PDB file of C-alpha atoms in Angstrom:
ATOM      1  CA  MET P 141     170.256-152.331 -22.762  1.00  0.00           C
ATOM      2  CA  SER P 142     167.720-149.724 -21.692  1.00  0.00           C
ATOM      3  CA  ALA P 143     164.150-150.826 -22.386  1.00  0.00           C
ATOM      4  CA  VAL P 144     162.529-148.126 -20.288  1.00  0.00           C
ATOM      5  CA  PRO P 145     161.799-144.605 -21.546  1.00  0.00           C
ATOM      6  CA  SER P 146     163.870-142.006 -19.708  1.00  0.00           C
ATOM      7  CA  ASP P 147     160.767-140.009 -18.735  1.00  0.00           C
ATOM      8  CA  VAL P 148     159.536-143.005 -16.734  1.00  0.00           C
ATOM      9  CA  SER P 149     162.786-144.074 -15.087  1.00  0.00           C
ATOM     10  CA  ALA P 150     164.593-140.773 -14.530  1.00  0.00           C
ATOM     11  CA  ARG P 151     165.193-139.917 -10.882  1.00  0.00           C
ATOM     12  CA  HIS P 152     163.285-142.948  -9.597  1.00  0.00           C
ATOM     13  CA  ILE P 153     164.892-145.149  -6.943  1.00  0.00           C
ATOM     14  CA  VAL P 154     164.835-148.945  -6.955  1.00  0.00           C
ATOM     15  CA  LEU P 155     166.020-150.999  -3.983  1.00  0.00           C
ATOM     16  CA  ILE P 156     167.269-154.502  -4.825  1.00  0.00           C
ATOM     17  CA  VAL P 157     167.329-156.985  -1.940  1.00  0.00           C
ATOM     18  CA  ASP P 158     169.136-160.273  -2.654  1.00  0.00           C
ATOM     19  CA  ASP P 159     171.837-162.309  -0.927  1.00  0.00           C
ATOM     20  CA  VAL P 160     173.304-163.534  -4.243  1.00  0.00           C
ATOM     21  CA  PRO P 161     176.004-161.152  -5.612  1.00  0.00           C
ATOM     22  CA  ASP P 162     175.486-162.258  -9.225  1.00  0.00           C
ATOM     23  CA  ASN P 163     171.794-161.336  -9.075  1.00  0.00           C
ATOM     24  CA  LEU P 164     172.607-157.962  -7.547  1.00  0.00           C
ATOM     25  CA  MET P 165     175.154-157.216 -10.266  1.00  0.00           C
ATOM     26  CA  LEU P 166     172.853-158.296 -13.097  1.00  0.00           C
ATOM     27  CA  LEU P 167     169.931-156.180 -11.876  1.00  0.00           C
ATOM     28  CA  HIS P 168     172.078-153.221 -10.837  1.00  0.00           C
ATOM     29  CA  ASP P 169     173.650-152.942 -14.284  1.00  0.00           C
ATOM     30  CA  ALA P 170     170.306-153.267 -16.091  1.00  0.00           C
ATOM     31  CA  LEU P 171     168.509-150.722 -13.913  1.00  0.00           C
ATOM     32  CA  ASP P 172     171.429-148.305 -13.928  1.00  0.00           C
ATOM     33  CA  ALA P 173     171.575-148.441 -17.733  1.00  0.00           C
ATOM     34  CA  ALA P 174     167.829-147.706 -17.807  1.00  0.00           C
ATOM     35  CA  GLY P 175     168.336-144.516 -15.800  1.00  0.00           C
ATOM     36  CA  TYR P 176     167.250-145.585 -12.332  1.00  0.00           C
ATOM     37  CA  THR P 177     169.029-144.765  -9.096  1.00  0.00           C
ATOM     38  CA  VAL P 178     169.843-148.168  -7.618  1.00  0.00           C
ATOM     39  CA  LEU P 179     170.226-149.129  -3.953  1.00  0.00           C
ATOM     40  CA  VAL P 180     171.204-152.628  -2.812  1.00  0.00           C
ATOM     41  CA  ALA P 181     170.827-154.712   0.341  1.00  0.00           C
ATOM     42  CA  THR P 182     172.004-158.263   0.941  1.00  0.00           C
ATOM     43  CA  ASN P 183     169.682-159.187   3.829  1.00  0.00           C
ATOM     44  CA  GLY P 184     166.314-158.289   5.338  1.00  0.00           C
ATOM     45  CA  GLU P 185     167.607-156.172   8.224  1.00  0.00           C
ATOM     46  CA  ASP P 186     169.778-154.098   5.903  1.00  0.00           C
ATOM     47  CA  ALA P 187     166.819-153.649   3.555  1.00  0.00           C
ATOM     48  CA  LEU P 188     164.634-152.201   6.318  1.00  0.00           C
ATOM     49  CA  ARG P 189     167.375-149.769   7.308  1.00  0.00           C
ATOM     50  CA  ARG P 190     167.865-148.597   3.727  1.00  0.00           C
ATOM     51  CA  VAL P 191     164.135-148.022   3.255  1.00  0.00           C
ATOM     52  CA  GLN P 192     164.090-145.793   6.341  1.00  0.00           C
ATOM     53  CA  GLN P 193     167.166-143.865   5.192  1.00  0.00           C
ATOM     54  CA  CYS P 194     166.012-143.371   1.595  1.00  0.00           C
ATOM     55  CA  PRO P 195     162.508-144.600   0.677  1.00  0.00           C
ATOM     56  CA  PRO P 196     162.611-146.138  -2.805  1.00  0.00           C
ATOM     57  CA  ASP P 197     159.917-145.979  -5.450  1.00  0.00           C
ATOM     58  CA  VAL P 198     159.947-149.761  -5.972  1.00  0.00           C
ATOM     59  CA  ILE P 199     161.542-152.697  -4.120  1.00  0.00           C
ATOM     60  CA  LEU P 200     162.824-155.833  -5.862  1.00  0.00           C
ATOM     61  CA  LEU P 201     162.778-158.342  -3.017  1.00  0.00           C
ATOM     62  CA  ASP P 202     164.221-161.856  -2.935  1.00  0.00           C
ATOM     63  CA  ALA P 203     161.728-164.187  -1.296  1.00  0.00           C
ATOM     64  CA  VAL P 204     164.232-166.645   0.210  1.00  0.00           C
ATOM     65  CA  MET P 205     167.201-165.259   2.162  1.00  0.00           C
ATOM     66  CA  PRO P 206     169.074-166.348   5.288  1.00  0.00           C
ATOM     67  CA  GLY P 207     167.712-164.839   8.492  1.00  0.00           C
ATOM     68  CA  MET P 208     164.768-162.561   7.783  1.00  0.00           C
ATOM     69  CA  ASP P 209     163.234-163.747   4.516  1.00  0.00           C
ATOM     70  CA  GLY P 210     161.492-161.576   1.947  1.00  0.00           C
ATOM     71  CA  PHE P 211     158.022-162.385   3.216  1.00  0.00           C
ATOM     72  CA  ALA P 212     158.917-161.080   6.700  1.00  0.00           C
ATOM     73  CA  VAL P 213     160.495-157.951   5.219  1.00  0.00           C
ATOM     74  CA  ALA P 214     157.358-157.268   3.182  1.00  0.00           C
ATOM     75  CA  ARG P 215     155.094-157.703   6.194  1.00  0.00           C
ATOM     76  CA  ARG P 216     157.206-155.224   8.168  1.00  0.00           C
ATOM     77  CA  LEU P 217     157.046-152.662   5.367  1.00  0.00           C
ATOM     78  CA  LYS P 218     153.320-153.097   4.832  1.00  0.00           C
ATOM     79  CA  GLY P 219     152.738-152.761   8.575  1.00  0.00           C
ATOM     80  CA  ASP P 220     154.027-149.178   8.519  1.00  0.00           C
ATOM     81  CA  SER P 221     151.764-146.526   6.966  1.00  0.00           C
ATOM     82  CA  LEU P 222     154.820-144.600   5.737  1.00  0.00           C
ATOM     83  CA  THR P 223     156.300-147.501   3.764  1.00  0.00           C
ATOM     84  CA  ARG P 224     153.077-149.334   2.873  1.00  0.00           C
ATOM     85  CA  PRO P 225     152.584-147.498  -0.462  1.00  0.00           C
ATOM     86  CA  ILE P 226     155.953-148.681  -1.826  1.00  0.00           C
ATOM     87  CA  PRO P 227     155.270-151.447  -4.393  1.00  0.00           C
ATOM     88  CA  ILE P 228     157.176-154.694  -3.769  1.00  0.00           C
ATOM     89  CA  VAL P 229     158.084-157.017  -6.633  1.00  0.00           C
ATOM     90  CA  PHE P 230     159.138-160.420  -5.316  1.00  0.00           C
ATOM     91  CA  MET P 231     161.966-162.346  -6.978  1.00  0.00           C
ATOM     92  CA  THR P 232     161.646-166.070  -6.514  1.00  0.00           C
ATOM     93  CA  GLY P 233     162.485-169.414  -8.002  1.00  0.00           C
ATOM     94  CA  LEU P 234     159.564-170.824  -6.066  1.00  0.00           C
ATOM     95  CA  THR P 235     156.749-170.951  -8.579  1.00  0.00           C
ATOM     96  CA  GLU P 236     154.490-173.262  -6.633  1.00  0.00           C
ATOM     97  CA  SER P 237     151.109-171.679  -6.000  1.00  0.00           C
ATOM     98  CA  GLU P 238     151.531-171.543  -2.217  1.00  0.00           C
ATOM     99  CA  HIS P 239     154.688-169.451  -2.555  1.00  0.00           C
ATOM    100  CA  VAL P 240     153.100-167.113  -5.061  1.00  0.00           C
ATOM    101  CA  LEU P 241     150.117-166.710  -2.760  1.00  0.00           C
ATOM    102  CA  ALA P 242     152.459-166.111   0.184  1.00  0.00           C
ATOM    103  CA  ALA P 243     154.128-163.304  -1.747  1.00  0.00           C
ATOM    104  CA  PHE P 244     150.830-161.543  -2.393  1.00  0.00           C
ATOM    105  CA  ASP P 245     149.601-162.257   1.123  1.00  0.00           C
ATOM    106  CA  ALA P 246     152.707-160.523   2.487  1.00  0.00           C
ATOM    107  CA  GLY P 247     151.868-157.415   0.482  1.00  0.00           C
ATOM    108  CA  GLY P 248     153.652-158.026  -2.811  1.00  0.00           C
ATOM    109  CA  ALA P 249     152.358-156.185  -5.854  1.00  0.00           C
ATOM    110  CA  ASP P 250     153.981-158.507  -8.387  1.00  0.00           C
ATOM    111  CA  TYR P 251     156.619-161.198  -8.799  1.00  0.00           C
ATOM    112  CA  VAL P 252     159.266-162.307 -11.279  1.00  0.00           C
ATOM    113  CA  THR P 253     160.813-165.758 -11.426  1.00  0.00           C
ATOM    114  CA  LYS P 254     164.427-166.818 -11.456  1.00  0.00           C
ATOM    115  CA  PRO P 255     166.512-167.082 -13.517  1.00  0.00           C
ATOM    116  CA  LEU P 256     165.915-163.368 -13.921  1.00  0.00           C
ATOM    117  CA  ARG P 257     165.380-161.833 -17.352  1.00  0.00           C
ATOM    118  CA  PRO P 258     166.327-158.110 -17.223  1.00  0.00           C
ATOM    119  CA  PRO P 259     163.912-156.963 -19.970  1.00  0.00           C
ATOM    120  CA  GLU P 260     160.983-158.491 -18.074  1.00  0.00           C
ATOM    121  CA  VAL P 261     162.141-156.987 -14.780  1.00  0.00           C
ATOM    122  CA  LEU P 262     162.519-153.548 -16.380  1.00  0.00           C
ATOM    123  CA  ALA P 263     159.018-153.730 -17.845  1.00  0.00           C
ATOM    124  CA  ARG P 264     157.521-154.667 -14.466  1.00  0.00           C
ATOM    125  CA  ILE P 265     159.456-151.920 -12.673  1.00  0.00           C
ATOM    126  CA  ALA P 266     158.364-149.286 -15.199  1.00  0.00           C
ATOM    127  CA  ALA P 267     154.714-150.238 -14.765  1.00  0.00           C
ATOM    128  CA  HIS P 268     154.857-150.083 -10.965  1.00  0.00           C
ATOM    129  CA  VAL P 269     156.825-146.816 -10.936  1.00  0.00           C
ATOM    130  CA  ALA P 270     154.239-145.175 -13.178  1.00  0.00           C
ATOM    131  CA  ASN P 271     151.351-146.434 -11.063  1.00  0.00           C
ATOM    132  CA  ALA P 272     153.031-145.424  -7.785  1.00  0.00           C
ATOM    133  CA  ARG P 273     153.693-141.957  -9.187  1.00  0.00           C
ATOM    134  CA  GLN P 274     150.045-141.525 -10.175  1.00  0.00           C
ATOM    135  CA  VAL P 275     148.886-142.616  -6.717  1.00  0.00           C
ATOM    136  CA  ALA P 276     151.365-140.268  -5.014  1.00  0.00           C
ATOM    137  CA  GLU P 277     150.262-137.359  -7.204  1.00  0.00           C
ATOM    138  CA  ALA P 278     146.607-138.078  -6.458  1.00  0.00           C
ATOM    139  CA  ARG P 279     147.217-138.114  -2.714  1.00  0.00           C
ATOM    140  CA  THR P 280     149.275-134.930  -2.874  1.00  0.00           C
ATOM    141  CA  ALA P 281     146.471-133.299  -4.883  1.00  0.00           C
ATOM    142  CA  LEU P 282     144.069-134.071  -2.040  1.00  0.00           C
ATOM    143  CA  ASP P 283     146.249-131.845   0.162  1.00  0.00           C
ATOM    144  CA  ALA P 284     146.112-128.931  -2.276  1.00  0.00           C
ATOM    145  CA  PHE P 285     143.132-127.317  -0.547  1.00  0.00           C
ATOM    146  CA  GLY P 286     144.598-127.601   2.929  1.00  0.00           C
ATOM    147  CA  GLN P 287     142.744-130.794   3.837  1.00  0.00           C
ATOM    148  CA  GLY P 288     144.594-133.988   4.690  1.00  0.00           C
ATOM    149  CA  THR P 289     142.951-137.359   4.144  1.00  0.00           C
ATOM    150  CA  VAL P 290     143.431-140.672   5.936  1.00  0.00           C
ATOM    151  CA  ALA P 291     141.727-144.014   5.279  1.00  0.00           C
ATOM    152  CA  VAL P 292     141.089-146.201   8.346  1.00  0.00           C
ATOM    153  CA  ASP P 293     140.064-149.855   8.220  1.00  0.00           C
ATOM    154  CA  ALA P 294     136.581-150.084   9.698  1.00  0.00           C
ATOM    155  CA  ASP P 295     137.202-153.414  11.433  1.00  0.00           C
ATOM    156  CA  SER P 296     140.761-153.194  12.777  1.00  0.00           C
ATOM    157  CA  GLY P 297     141.220-149.424  13.061  1.00  0.00           C
ATOM    158  CA  ARG P 298     144.462-149.715  11.090  1.00  0.00           C
ATOM    159  CA  MET P 299     145.382-146.738   8.926  1.00  0.00           C
ATOM    160  CA  LEU P 300     145.381-147.973   5.334  1.00  0.00           C
ATOM    161  CA  TRP P 301     146.890-144.880   3.767  1.00  0.00           C
ATOM    162  CA  GLN P 302     147.270-141.175   4.402  1.00  0.00           C
ATOM    163  CA  THR P 303     148.205-138.097   2.428  1.00  0.00           C
ATOM    164  CA  PRO P 304     151.408-136.225   3.363  1.00  0.00           C
ATOM    165  CA  LEU P 305     149.460-133.415   5.059  1.00  0.00           C
ATOM    166  CA  ALA P 306     147.368-135.911   7.032  1.00  0.00           C
ATOM    167  CA  GLY P 307     150.532-137.534   8.352  1.00  0.00           C
ATOM    168  CA  ARG P 308     151.860-134.185   9.580  1.00  0.00           C
ATOM    169  CA  LEU P 309     148.556-133.242  11.202  1.00  0.00           C
ATOM    170  CA  LEU P 310     148.185-136.600  12.938  1.00  0.00           C
ATOM    171  CA  GLU P 311     151.655-136.294  14.437  1.00  0.00           C
ATOM    172  CA  ARG P 312     151.114-132.661  15.435  1.00  0.00           C
ATOM    173  CA  TYR P 313     147.845-133.263  17.290  1.00  0.00           C
ATOM    174  CA  PHE P 314     148.161-136.886  18.398  1.00  0.00           C
ATOM    175  CA  GLY P 315     151.916-137.363  18.628  1.00  0.00           C
ATOM    176  CA  ALA P 316     153.956-140.186  17.177  1.00  0.00           C
ATOM    177  CA  GLY P 317     152.021-143.426  17.248  1.00  0.00           C
ATOM    178  CA  ASP P 318     151.793-146.853  15.727  1.00  0.00           C
ATOM    179  CA  ASP P 319     150.051-147.964  12.562  1.00  0.00           C
ATOM    180  CA  HIS P 320     146.545-147.662  14.026  1.00  0.00           C
ATOM    181  CA  ALA P 321     144.302-144.624  14.339  1.00  0.00           C
ATOM    182  CA  PRO P 322     145.073-142.714  17.561  1.00  0.00           C
ATOM    183  CA  PRO P 323     142.728-143.758  20.415  1.00  0.00           C
ATOM    184  CA  ARG P 324     140.739-140.515  20.446  1.00  0.00           C
ATOM    185  CA  LEU P 325     140.255-140.570  16.693  1.00  0.00           C
ATOM    186  CA  ALA P 326     139.339-144.276  16.794  1.00  0.00           C
ATOM    187  CA  ALA P 327     136.774-143.662  19.555  1.00  0.00           C
ATOM    188  CA  TRP P 328     135.201-140.852  17.535  1.00  0.00           C
ATOM    189  CA  LEU P 329     135.029-143.094  14.457  1.00  0.00           C
ATOM    190  CA  ARG P 330     133.262-145.827  16.416  1.00  0.00           C
ATOM    191  CA  HIS P 331     130.772-143.258  17.723  1.00  0.00           C
ATOM    192  CA  ALA P 332     130.319-141.889  14.196  1.00  0.00           C
ATOM    193  CA  ALA P 333     129.630-145.368  12.817  1.00  0.00           C
ATOM    194  CA  ALA P 334     127.050-146.072  15.530  1.00  0.00           C
ATOM    195  CA  ALA P 335     125.368-142.715  14.953  1.00  0.00           C
ATOM    196  CA  ARG P 336     125.225-143.198  11.182  1.00  0.00           C
ATOM    197  CA  ALA P 337     123.724-146.653  11.652  1.00  0.00           C
ATOM    198  CA  ILE P 338     120.650-145.102  13.274  1.00  0.00           C
ATOM    199  CA  GLY P 339     120.496-142.122  10.939  1.00  0.00           C
ATOM    200  CA  GLN P 340     121.981-139.499  13.255  1.00  0.00           C
ATOM    201  CA  GLU P 341     124.264-136.668  12.168  1.00  0.00           C
ATOM    202  CA  VAL P 342     127.875-136.906  13.270  1.00  0.00           C
ATOM    203  CA  ALA P 343     129.523-133.846  14.787  1.00  0.00           C
ATOM    204  CA  PRO P 344     133.130-133.269  13.667  1.00  0.00           C
ATOM    205  CA  LEU P 345     135.944-134.118  16.054  1.00  0.00           C
ATOM    206  CA  LEU P 346     137.601-130.909  17.247  1.00  0.00           C
ATOM    207  CA  LEU P 347     141.035-130.881  18.866  1.00  0.00           C
ATOM    208  CA  ALA P 348     142.398-127.601  20.194  1.00  0.00           C
ATOM    209  CA  GLY P 349     146.067-126.674  19.982  1.00  0.00           C
ATOM    210  CA  ALA P 350     147.823-123.548  21.241  1.00  0.00           C
ATOM    211  CA  ASP P 351     146.447-121.182  18.600  1.00  0.00           C
ATOM    212  CA  ARG P 352     145.075-123.675  16.091  1.00  0.00           C
ATOM    213  CA  ARG P 353     142.508-126.456  15.973  1.00  0.00           C
ATOM    214  CA  LEU P 354     142.188-129.715  14.101  1.00  0.00           C
ATOM    215  CA  LEU P 355     138.790-130.516  12.648  1.00  0.00           C
ATOM    216  CA  ALA P 356     138.148-134.135  11.605  1.00  0.00           C
ATOM    217  CA  THR P 357     135.107-134.975   9.498  1.00  0.00           C
ATOM    218  CA  LEU P 358     133.861-138.275   8.115  1.00  0.00           C
ATOM    219  CA  HIS P 359     133.889-137.789   4.359  1.00  0.00           C
ATOM    220  CA  ASP P 360     132.337-141.054   3.196  1.00  0.00           C
ATOM    221  CA  PRO P 361     130.235-142.590   5.963  1.00  0.00           C
ATOM    222  CA  ALA P 362     128.590-144.980   3.525  1.00  0.00           C
ATOM    223  CA  ALA P 363     131.844-146.882   2.953  1.00  0.00           C
ATOM    224  CA  ARG P 364     131.719-150.278   4.629  1.00  0.00           C
ATOM    225  CA  ALA P 365     135.324-151.440   4.468  1.00  0.00           C
ATOM    226  CA  ALA P 366     137.060-148.200   5.415  1.00  0.00           C
ATOM    227  CA  TRP P 367     136.431-144.787   6.900  1.00  0.00           C
ATOM    228  CA  LEU P 368     137.687-141.804   4.952  1.00  0.00           C
ATOM    229  CA  VAL P 369     138.572-139.025   7.380  1.00  0.00           C
ATOM    230  CA  VAL P 370     139.283-135.477   6.228  1.00  0.00           C
ATOM    231  CA  LEU P 371     141.565-133.453   8.508  1.00  0.00           C
ATOM    232  CA  ARG P 372     141.636-129.675   8.383  1.00  0.00           C
ATOM    233  CA  GLU P 373     143.639-127.299  10.545  1.00  0.00           C
ATOM    234  CA  GLU P 374     142.033-124.000  11.457  1.00  0.00           C
ATOM    235  CA  SER P 375     143.310-120.888  13.184  1.00  0.00           C
ATOM    236  CA  ASP P 376     141.492-117.935  14.778  1.00  0.00           C
ATOM    237  CA  GLU P 377     143.303-115.446  12.569  1.00  0.00           C
ATOM    238  CA  GLY P 378     142.627-117.307   9.342  1.00  0.00           C
ATOM    239  CA  ALA P 379     138.926-117.725  10.099  1.00  0.00           C
ATOM    240  CA  ILE P 380     138.504-114.056  11.025  1.00  0.00           C
ATOM    241  CA  ALA P 381     140.184-112.918   7.817  1.00  0.00           C
ATOM    242  CA  LEU P 382     137.976-115.276   5.806  1.00  0.00           C
ATOM    243  CA  LEU P 383     134.772-113.926   7.392  1.00  0.00           C
ATOM    244  CA  ALA P 384     135.833-110.318   6.914  1.00  0.00           C
ATOM    245  CA  GLY P 385     136.504-110.813   3.212  1.00  0.00           C
ATOM    246  CA  ALA P 386     133.468-112.986   2.516  1.00  0.00           C
ATOM    247  CA  PHE P 387     130.866-110.695   4.116  1.00  0.00           C
ATOM    248  CA  LYS P 388     132.542-107.275   3.843  1.00  0.00           C
ATOM    249  CA  LEU P 389     132.839-106.954   7.608  1.00  0.00           C
ATOM    250  CA  THR P 390     135.150-104.705   9.529  1.00  0.00           C
ATOM    251  CA  ARG P 391     137.909-106.402  11.489  1.00  0.00           C
ATOM    252  CA  ARG P 392     135.974-106.011  14.750  1.00  0.00           C
ATOM    253  CA  GLU P 393     132.736-107.263  13.203  1.00  0.00           C
ATOM    254  CA  ALA P 394     134.547-110.324  11.840  1.00  0.00           C
ATOM    255  CA  GLU P 395     136.023-111.019  15.278  1.00  0.00           C
ATOM    256  CA  VAL P 396     132.606-110.763  16.927  1.00  0.00           C
ATOM    257  CA  LEU P 397     131.012-113.025  14.309  1.00  0.00           C
ATOM    258  CA  TYR P 398     133.801-115.567  14.671  1.00  0.00           C
ATOM    259  CA  TRP P 399     133.317-115.856  18.444  1.00  0.00           C
ATOM    260  CA  ILE P 400     129.544-116.004  17.971  1.00  0.00           C
ATOM    261  CA  SER P 401     130.124-118.987  15.676  1.00  0.00           C
ATOM    262  CA  LEU P 402     132.027-120.694  18.498  1.00  0.00           C
ATOM    263  CA  GLY P 403     129.081-120.306  20.850  1.00  0.00           C
ATOM    264  CA  LYS P 404     130.415-117.453  22.978  1.00  0.00           C
ATOM    265  CA  THR P 405     127.963-115.077  24.681  1.00  0.00           C
ATOM    266  CA  ASN P 406     128.184-111.337  24.152  1.00  0.00           C
ATOM    267  CA  ARG P 407     129.700-110.966  27.622  1.00  0.00           C
ATOM    268  CA  ASP P 408     132.291-113.632  26.792  1.00  0.00           C
ATOM    269  CA  ILE P 409     133.113-111.836  23.563  1.00  0.00           C
ATOM    270  CA  ALA P 410     133.444-108.524  25.381  1.00  0.00           C
ATOM    271  CA  ASP P 411     135.987-110.082  27.741  1.00  0.00           C
ATOM    272  CA  ILE P 412     137.907-111.733  24.912  1.00  0.00           C
ATOM    273  CA  LEU P 413     138.103-108.594  22.763  1.00  0.00           C
ATOM    274  CA  GLY P 414     138.457-106.090  25.609  1.00  0.00           C
ATOM    275  CA  MET P 415     135.320-104.069  24.873  1.00  0.00           C
ATOM    276  CA  SER P 416     131.984-103.475  26.566  1.00  0.00           C
ATOM    277  CA  PRO P 417     128.987-105.807  26.020  1.00  0.00           C
ATOM    278  CA  ARG P 418     127.136-102.801  24.643  1.00  0.00           C
ATOM    279  CA  THR P 419     129.762-102.363  21.914  1.00  0.00           C
ATOM    280  CA  VAL P 420     129.501-106.043  21.114  1.00  0.00           C
ATOM    281  CA  ASN P 421     125.726-105.604  20.707  1.00  0.00           C
ATOM    282  CA  LYS P 422     126.301-102.748  18.256  1.00  0.00           C
ATOM    283  CA  HIS P 423     128.690-104.852  16.180  1.00  0.00           C
ATOM    284  CA  GLN P 424     126.200-107.706  16.277  1.00  0.00           C
ATOM    285  CA  GLU P 425     123.448-105.503  14.834  1.00  0.00           C
ATOM    286  CA  HIS P 426     125.717-104.490  11.955  1.00  0.00           C
ATOM    287  CA  ILE P 427     126.642-108.137  11.354  1.00  0.00           C
ATOM    288  CA  PHE P 428     122.999-109.212  11.191  1.00  0.00           C
ATOM    289  CA  GLY P 429     122.313-106.531   8.597  1.00  0.00           C
ATOM    290  CA  LYS P 430     125.248-107.481   6.392  1.00  0.00           C
ATOM    291  CA  LEU P 431     124.449-111.200   6.577  1.00  0.00           C
ATOM    292  CA  GLY P 432     120.702-110.708   6.139  1.00  0.00           C
ATOM    293  CA  VAL P 433     119.825-112.670   9.278  1.00  0.00           C
ATOM    294  CA  GLU P 434     117.877-111.871  12.414  1.00  0.00           C
ATOM    295  CA  THR P 435     119.269-114.184  15.117  1.00  0.00           C
ATOM    296  CA  ARG P 436     122.584-115.207  16.604  1.00  0.00           C
ATOM    297  CA  THR P 437     121.887-118.823  15.677  1.00  0.00           C
ATOM    298  CA  ALA P 438     121.410-117.916  12.028  1.00  0.00           C
ATOM    299  CA  ALA P 439     124.554-115.764  12.018  1.00  0.00           C
ATOM    300  CA  ALA P 440     126.547-118.550  13.628  1.00  0.00           C
ATOM    301  CA  GLY P 441     125.303-121.033  11.033  1.00  0.00           C
ATOM    302  CA  VAL P 442     126.331-118.776   8.147  1.00  0.00           C
ATOM    303  CA  ALA P 443     129.777-118.280   9.689  1.00  0.00           C
ATOM    304  CA  VAL P 444     130.343-121.984  10.390  1.00  0.00           C
ATOM    305  CA  ASN P 445     129.381-122.937   6.857  1.00  0.00           C
ATOM    306  CA  LYS P 446     131.776-120.372   5.420  1.00  0.00           C
ATOM    307  CA  VAL P 447     134.714-121.255   7.659  1.00  0.00           C
ATOM    308  CA  HIS P 448     134.279-124.997   7.143  1.00  0.00           C
ATOM    309  CA  GLY P 449     133.729-124.667   3.411  1.00  0.00           C
ATOM    310  CA  ARG P 450     130.233-126.114   3.335  1.00  0.00           C
TER     311      ARG P 450
END
């Protein structure tokens, strides 16, 4: 019965949600024969629990069920940034336009009509699995250079999507939250939007942790519908090693340059590194020579650009 190439279906999970046993059996057998891992739920509450336990790649969702109907289930899933990317294919015998529109309004990606035709369902599932995989790979690729990305709706402040790294960084620095941008991040975005509107530069948002910092920058300020925020975690040790390698500095010179880039005075740096201000001055002279600059401001600018990848 398989109408789906094994390279598309293999290892992918489909959740079927329907209160009619015959429909569950028909779809389970067809999807299982096509190589999918199949999960089933007979009501909306059970469906939400199964998604949390084992997120599927695609959900086949009955629109009309006792209790929580499919539209309510879809709205719950689309209201959570972790489950929002999962494509939902509605199953319905309601072909009137208002029901079709309701399915899409609730977050559905597609729909099939009853009585169900397994070949059609398999073709729809294969298409959505392939698309979801491409989207997931693209978002994971954004994390490859150590920078997480999150898209935030410009009007509501709701997080539209986030890469895996962005999700971890948001939780680490802001704690567990709801589906909206954390208050401090949202406030910074509003300030950034106001500043951009009058042509001003926007300083990155910097959050300090124990030995690391989170730097948030607005990647695409020209976007009207959504803000694209790039999150990057930095550490003192990593930045110092980067500066040492990039400019052929000694360890001490790299440390001095790093603290200069953070706006510390020579006396501050002496206290931090446990040396005399005079020794700091000597290191600073060597740094200026190796960087080809003449002032602390210029040295700091070179260091900031290197550390932040500009």
